[in-house]
Amino acid sequence: ALVPPKPADWPADRPWPFAEDGGQLWIGDDGRLVAGVYGENPRLLNAERMRQVTERPLEQRYPRTRGVYHEWIGAITSGTRAGSDFTGHATGLTEMVLLGCIAQRMGTTLELNPETGQFTSSVPAEFIDPPYRQGWRL
């Protein structure tokens, strides 16, 4: 399994990785956040900042659902648009996962221009536009 290095600010008494089924580690300019594989139980690693967010939570921006499986069934049975549809969710998620795959293969951090989506760090061309076998093309 591919597991990122344990963050220096991870509690010494907690196991790393923190979940058997996977999880998320988000590293930002102002701190780090971990969450379950589907974003459940998010928590900031900085205890003081987590306390502040818990005491004064941000305003809820998106409606809560019963989960992706219920959304899927609802989309099938009633035509209700899922919150994780292709245009609003899956496209960005796929881009993020593919960027993670490239970063993992390169063993380094990737840098992107958020406005253009173009790499500002050097990435081998075959990672972006791989060669196809004879007789196949995209």
XYZ file of N, CA and C in Angstrom:
414
model
N 0.845 -1.189 0.000
C 0.000 0.000 0.000
C 0.881 1.239 0.000
N 0.435 2.247 -0.715
C 1.149 3.519 -0.749
C 0.657 4.375 0.406
N 1.550 4.749 1.266
C 1.199 5.534 2.441
C 2.162 6.709 2.529
N 1.632 7.925 2.662
C 2.534 9.062 2.811
C 3.270 8.981 4.143
N 4.426 9.630 4.218
C 5.148 9.646 5.493
C 4.297 10.262 6.597
N 4.481 9.765 7.800
C 3.732 10.287 8.944
C 4.115 11.747 9.167
N 3.123 12.643 9.227
C 3.424 14.056 9.465
C 4.090 14.250 10.826
N 4.989 15.203 10.889
C 5.702 15.481 12.141
C 4.745 15.881 13.259
N 3.612 16.501 12.913
C 2.666 16.937 13.936
C 1.575 15.899 14.220
N 1.746 14.663 13.745
C 0.797 13.584 14.033
C 1.004 13.131 15.475
N -0.070 12.939 16.262
C 0.082 12.528 17.666
C 0.860 11.209 17.791
N 1.833 11.185 18.669
C 2.698 10.011 18.846
C 1.919 8.786 19.307
N 0.806 8.986 20.017
C 0.048 7.846 20.549
C -1.002 7.304 19.576
N -1.046 7.833 18.359
C -2.022 7.370 17.364
C -1.317 6.632 16.243
N -1.930 5.541 15.728
C -1.283 4.772 14.660
C -1.280 5.523 13.329
N -0.267 5.250 12.534
C -0.188 5.791 11.170
C 0.116 4.650 10.224
N -0.616 4.419 9.169
C -1.751 5.215 8.734
C -2.921 5.083 9.692
N -3.810 6.056 9.662
C -4.854 6.151 10.676
C -6.099 5.343 10.363
N -6.219 4.757 9.165
C -7.407 3.969 8.821
C -7.008 2.813 7.916
N -7.589 1.655 8.157
C -7.265 0.472 7.352
C -7.776 0.584 5.928
N -8.916 1.268 5.729
C -9.514 1.335 4.397
C -9.051 2.543 3.591
N -8.064 3.254 4.054
C -7.559 4.425 3.347
C -7.972 5.695 4.048
N -7.565 6.787 3.503
C -7.885 8.069 4.094
C -7.300 9.181 3.252
N -7.419 10.371 3.767
C -6.933 11.544 3.064
C -6.022 12.343 3.985
N -4.968 12.863 3.417
C -4.078 13.796 4.108
C -3.968 15.007 3.208
N -4.487 16.119 3.683
C -4.437 17.370 2.932
C -3.389 18.262 3.580
N -2.458 18.760 2.787
C -1.399 19.631 3.282
C -1.598 21.002 2.652
N -1.879 21.982 3.493
C -2.113 23.337 3.004
C -1.076 24.297 3.523
N -1.172 25.534 3.082
C -0.231 26.566 3.512
C -0.341 26.837 5.010
N -1.543 26.652 5.582
C -1.777 26.988 6.981
C -1.983 25.785 7.885
N -1.719 24.579 7.393
C -1.883 23.420 8.257
C -2.183 22.154 7.477
N -2.506 21.105 8.230
C -2.795 19.794 7.660
C -4.138 19.297 8.179
N -4.798 18.501 7.334
C -6.094 17.957 7.675
C -6.101 16.487 7.261
N -6.697 15.644 8.077
C -6.897 14.239 7.726
C -8.399 13.956 7.756
N -8.803 12.985 6.941
C -10.203 12.569 6.883
C -10.249 11.142 6.384
N -11.381 10.491 6.586
C -11.566 9.149 6.067
C -11.603 9.153 4.547
N -11.634 7.977 3.972
C -11.568 7.832 2.521
C -12.695 8.589 1.813
N -13.857 8.706 2.422
C -14.971 9.449 1.837
C -15.153 10.821 2.486
N -14.136 11.310 3.158
C -14.191 12.630 3.774
C -14.813 12.650 5.153
N -15.113 11.467 5.703
C -15.744 11.431 7.021
C -14.719 11.749 8.119
N -15.226 12.284 9.210
C -14.429 12.623 10.397
C -13.211 13.494 10.084
N -13.392 14.608 9.389
C -12.237 15.466 9.110
C -11.719 16.104 10.390
N -10.415 16.231 10.489
C -9.840 16.895 11.659
C -8.514 17.541 11.286
N -8.322 18.708 11.855
C -7.070 19.426 11.675
C -6.036 18.861 12.635
N -4.792 18.769 12.187
C -3.758 18.225 13.067
C -3.348 19.214 14.147
N -3.518 20.490 13.897
C -3.226 21.495 14.906
C -4.396 21.529 15.891
N -4.164 21.077 17.116
C -5.228 20.937 18.112
C -5.922 22.262 18.417
N -5.171 23.351 18.481
C -5.761 24.650 18.783
C -6.691 25.102 17.657
N -6.263 24.934 16.426
C -7.119 25.318 15.294
C -8.352 24.420 15.221
N -8.194 23.144 15.527
C -9.338 22.231 15.529
C -10.343 22.646 16.595
N -9.849 23.036 17.751
C -10.725 23.513 18.825
C -11.494 24.746 18.358
N -10.818 25.679 17.700
C -11.476 26.899 17.214
C -12.570 26.572 16.201
N -12.276 25.672 15.283
C -13.262 25.305 14.263
C -14.436 24.573 14.900
N -14.171 23.736 15.887
C -15.236 22.993 16.560
C -16.142 23.945 17.339
N -15.539 24.925 18.015
C -16.324 25.879 18.800
C -17.107 26.848 17.922
N -16.523 27.223 16.789
C -17.173 28.163 15.876
C -17.117 27.599 14.464
N -17.969 26.600 14.177
C -17.916 25.962 12.858
C -18.285 26.926 11.730
N -17.725 26.658 10.579
C -18.050 27.445 9.401
C -19.501 27.194 9.014
N -20.097 28.154 8.340
C -21.463 28.003 7.869
C -21.525 26.860 6.853
N -22.544 26.030 6.952
C -22.716 24.910 6.026
C -23.045 25.450 4.644
N -22.246 25.047 3.635
C -22.427 25.561 2.282
C -23.205 24.621 1.375
N -23.172 23.334 1.677
C -23.798 22.352 0.806
C -24.766 21.494 1.614
N -25.871 21.100 0.989
C -26.816 20.248 1.715
C -26.201 18.885 2.011
N -26.529 18.312 3.140
C -26.040 16.981 3.511
C -26.979 15.932 2.936
N -26.411 14.784 2.607
C -27.209 13.696 2.047
C -27.034 12.459 2.926
N -27.734 11.413 2.584
C -27.603 10.156 3.317
C -26.419 9.352 2.796
N -25.704 9.839 1.809
C -24.521 9.153 1.301
C -24.591 8.893 -0.190
N -23.437 8.518 -0.749
C -23.337 8.355 -2.200
C -24.222 7.244 -2.729
N -24.419 6.182 -1.972
C -25.245 5.078 -2.458
C -26.715 5.481 -2.526
N -27.179 6.226 -1.530
C -28.557 6.717 -1.554
C -28.749 7.720 -2.693
N -27.732 8.562 -2.937
C -27.816 9.494 -4.060
C -27.911 8.737 -5.382
N -27.156 7.682 -5.526
C -27.140 6.883 -6.744
C -28.522 6.266 -6.990
N -29.082 5.665 -5.945
C -30.412 5.061 -6.064
C -31.453 6.139 -6.388
N -31.354 7.293 -5.740
C -32.274 8.391 -6.018
C -32.177 8.878 -7.452
N -30.971 8.943 -7.985
C -30.790 9.362 -9.377
C -31.431 8.361 -10.331
N -31.333 7.081 -9.995
C -31.923 6.040 -10.844
C -33.436 6.035 -10.752
N -33.960 6.093 -9.537
C -35.396 5.907 -9.343
C -36.229 7.169 -9.546
N -35.651 8.340 -9.242
C -36.463 9.556 -9.336
C -35.863 10.631 -10.241
N -34.669 10.379 -10.746
C -34.028 11.374 -11.600
C -33.405 12.519 -10.822
N -33.341 12.406 -9.488
C -32.717 13.432 -8.662
C -31.227 13.483 -8.985
N -30.731 14.662 -9.244
C -29.320 14.815 -9.577
C -28.469 14.532 -8.345
N -27.480 13.667 -8.501
C -26.581 13.334 -7.400
C -25.604 14.476 -7.157
N -25.217 14.652 -5.919
C -24.234 15.674 -5.587
C -22.861 15.337 -6.133
N -22.649 14.083 -6.460
C -21.356 13.643 -6.983
C -21.463 13.285 -8.464
N -22.190 14.108 -9.224
C -22.355 13.834 -10.646
C -21.039 14.076 -11.407
N -21.039 13.765 -12.673
C -19.804 13.873 -13.451
C -19.285 15.297 -13.565
N -20.152 16.223 -13.948
C -19.665 17.581 -14.196
C -19.316 18.332 -12.924
N -20.063 18.124 -11.870
C -19.828 18.886 -10.653
C -18.853 18.256 -9.685
N -18.528 16.990 -9.895
C -17.713 16.297 -8.901
C -16.649 15.392 -9.526
N -17.074 14.468 -10.364
C -16.173 13.415 -10.832
C -15.017 13.941 -11.672
N -15.253 14.994 -12.448
C -14.185 15.528 -13.289
C -13.027 16.029 -12.428
N -13.315 16.880 -11.464
C -12.265 17.399 -10.585
C -11.622 16.312 -9.752
N -12.429 15.366 -9.276
C -11.894 14.263 -8.491
C -10.927 13.425 -9.329
N -11.307 13.139 -10.571
C -10.440 12.361 -11.459
C -9.134 13.097 -11.716
N -9.200 14.397 -11.945
C -7.981 15.180 -12.159
C -7.077 15.097 -10.938
N -7.664 15.234 -9.737
C -6.871 15.178 -8.509
C -6.191 13.818 -8.358
N -6.938 12.735 -8.622
C -6.376 11.395 -8.483
C -5.242 11.182 -9.486
N -5.447 11.616 -10.726
C -4.399 11.451 -11.738
C -3.158 12.268 -11.402
N -3.346 13.465 -10.868
C -2.198 14.262 -10.427
C -1.447 13.541 -9.309
N -2.200 12.929 -8.395
C -1.569 12.155 -7.327
C -0.774 10.987 -7.879
N -1.311 10.335 -8.916
C -0.594 9.209 -9.542
C 0.721 9.678 -10.165
N 0.683 10.822 -10.851
C 1.908 11.357 -11.458
C 2.912 11.726 -10.372
N 2.449 12.390 -9.324
C 3.349 12.769 -8.226
C 3.971 11.541 -7.585
N 3.170 10.493 -7.418
C 3.675 9.255 -6.822
C 4.739 8.622 -7.716
N 4.463 8.573 -9.022
C 5.438 7.994 -9.956
C 6.730 8.795 -9.976
N 6.622 10.112 -9.857
C 7.811 10.964 -9.885
C 8.499 11.020 -8.526
N 7.765 10.703 -7.469
C 8.345 10.774 -6.128
C 8.619 12.191 -5.676
N 7.779 13.120 -6.104
C 8.011 14.524 -5.768
C 6.683 15.273 -5.665
N 6.754 16.506 -5.275
C 5.597 17.385 -5.227
C 5.403 18.027 -6.591
N 4.170 18.097 -7.052
C 3.863 18.778 -8.309
C 3.352 20.170 -8.007
N 3.672 21.088 -8.892
C 3.155 22.443 -8.738
C 2.397 22.807 -9.992
N 1.220 23.394 -9.790
C 0.333 23.774 -10.888
C -0.037 25.237 -10.778
N -0.313 25.828 -11.919
C -0.912 27.149 -11.945
C -2.407 26.933 -11.777
N -3.015 27.389 -10.688
C -4.435 27.108 -10.453
C -5.366 27.766 -11.471
N -4.904 28.818 -12.132
C -5.736 29.493 -13.128
C -5.780 28.731 -14.446
N -4.625 28.182 -14.861
C -4.555 27.520 -16.170
C -4.594 26.002 -16.078
N -4.265 25.449 -14.907
C -4.188 24.008 -14.767
C -2.912 23.428 -15.347
N -1.991 24.280 -15.749
C -0.729 23.838 -16.342
C 0.316 23.635 -15.248
N 1.191 22.649 -15.470
C 2.277 22.407 -14.527
C 3.259 23.570 -14.554
N 3.717 23.973 -13.382
C 4.806 24.949 -13.303
C 6.100 24.235 -12.935
N 5.991 22.959 -12.571
C 7.165 22.128 -12.330
C 7.324 21.195 -13.534
N 8.510 20.665 -13.715
C 8.810 19.824 -14.868
C 8.210 18.426 -14.698
N 7.464 17.987 -15.710
C 6.846 16.659 -15.715
C 7.191 15.992 -17.048
N 7.720 14.765 -17.016
C 8.044 14.086 -18.274
C 6.815 13.970 -19.186
N 7.015 14.217 -20.477
C 5.919 14.226 -21.450
C 5.173 12.896 -21.481
N 5.878 11.786 -21.284
C 5.198 10.484 -21.363
C 4.201 10.275 -20.220
N 4.291 11.065 -19.150
C 3.303 10.979 -18.074
C 2.010 11.705 -18.458
N 2.118 12.682 -19.342
C 0.963 13.480 -19.749
C 0.347 12.938 -21.039
N 1.176 12.591 -21.986
C 0.714 12.107 -23.284
C 1.483 10.831 -23.615
N 1.076 9.702 -23.018
C 1.861 8.468 -23.184
C 1.799 7.942 -24.618
N 2.862 7.259 -25.045
C 2.836 6.664 -26.383
C 1.864 5.490 -26.409
N 1.184 5.309 -27.521
C 0.226 4.216 -27.678
C 0.833 3.111 -28.538
N 0.365 1.905 -28.333
C 0.828 0.778 -29.133
C 0.443 0.972 -30.587
N 1.198 0.330 -31.456
C 0.917 0.392 -32.897
C -0.539 -0.003 -33.155
N -1.232 0.798 -33.940
C -2.615 0.515 -34.278
C -3.628 1.127 -33.316
N -3.170 1.746 -32.247
C -4.067 2.369 -31.265
C -3.742 3.841 -31.162
N -4.752 4.656 -31.069
C -4.542 6.074 -30.853
C -5.764 6.672 -30.182
N -5.572 7.813 -29.638
C -6.656 8.482 -28.924
C -6.999 9.763 -29.642
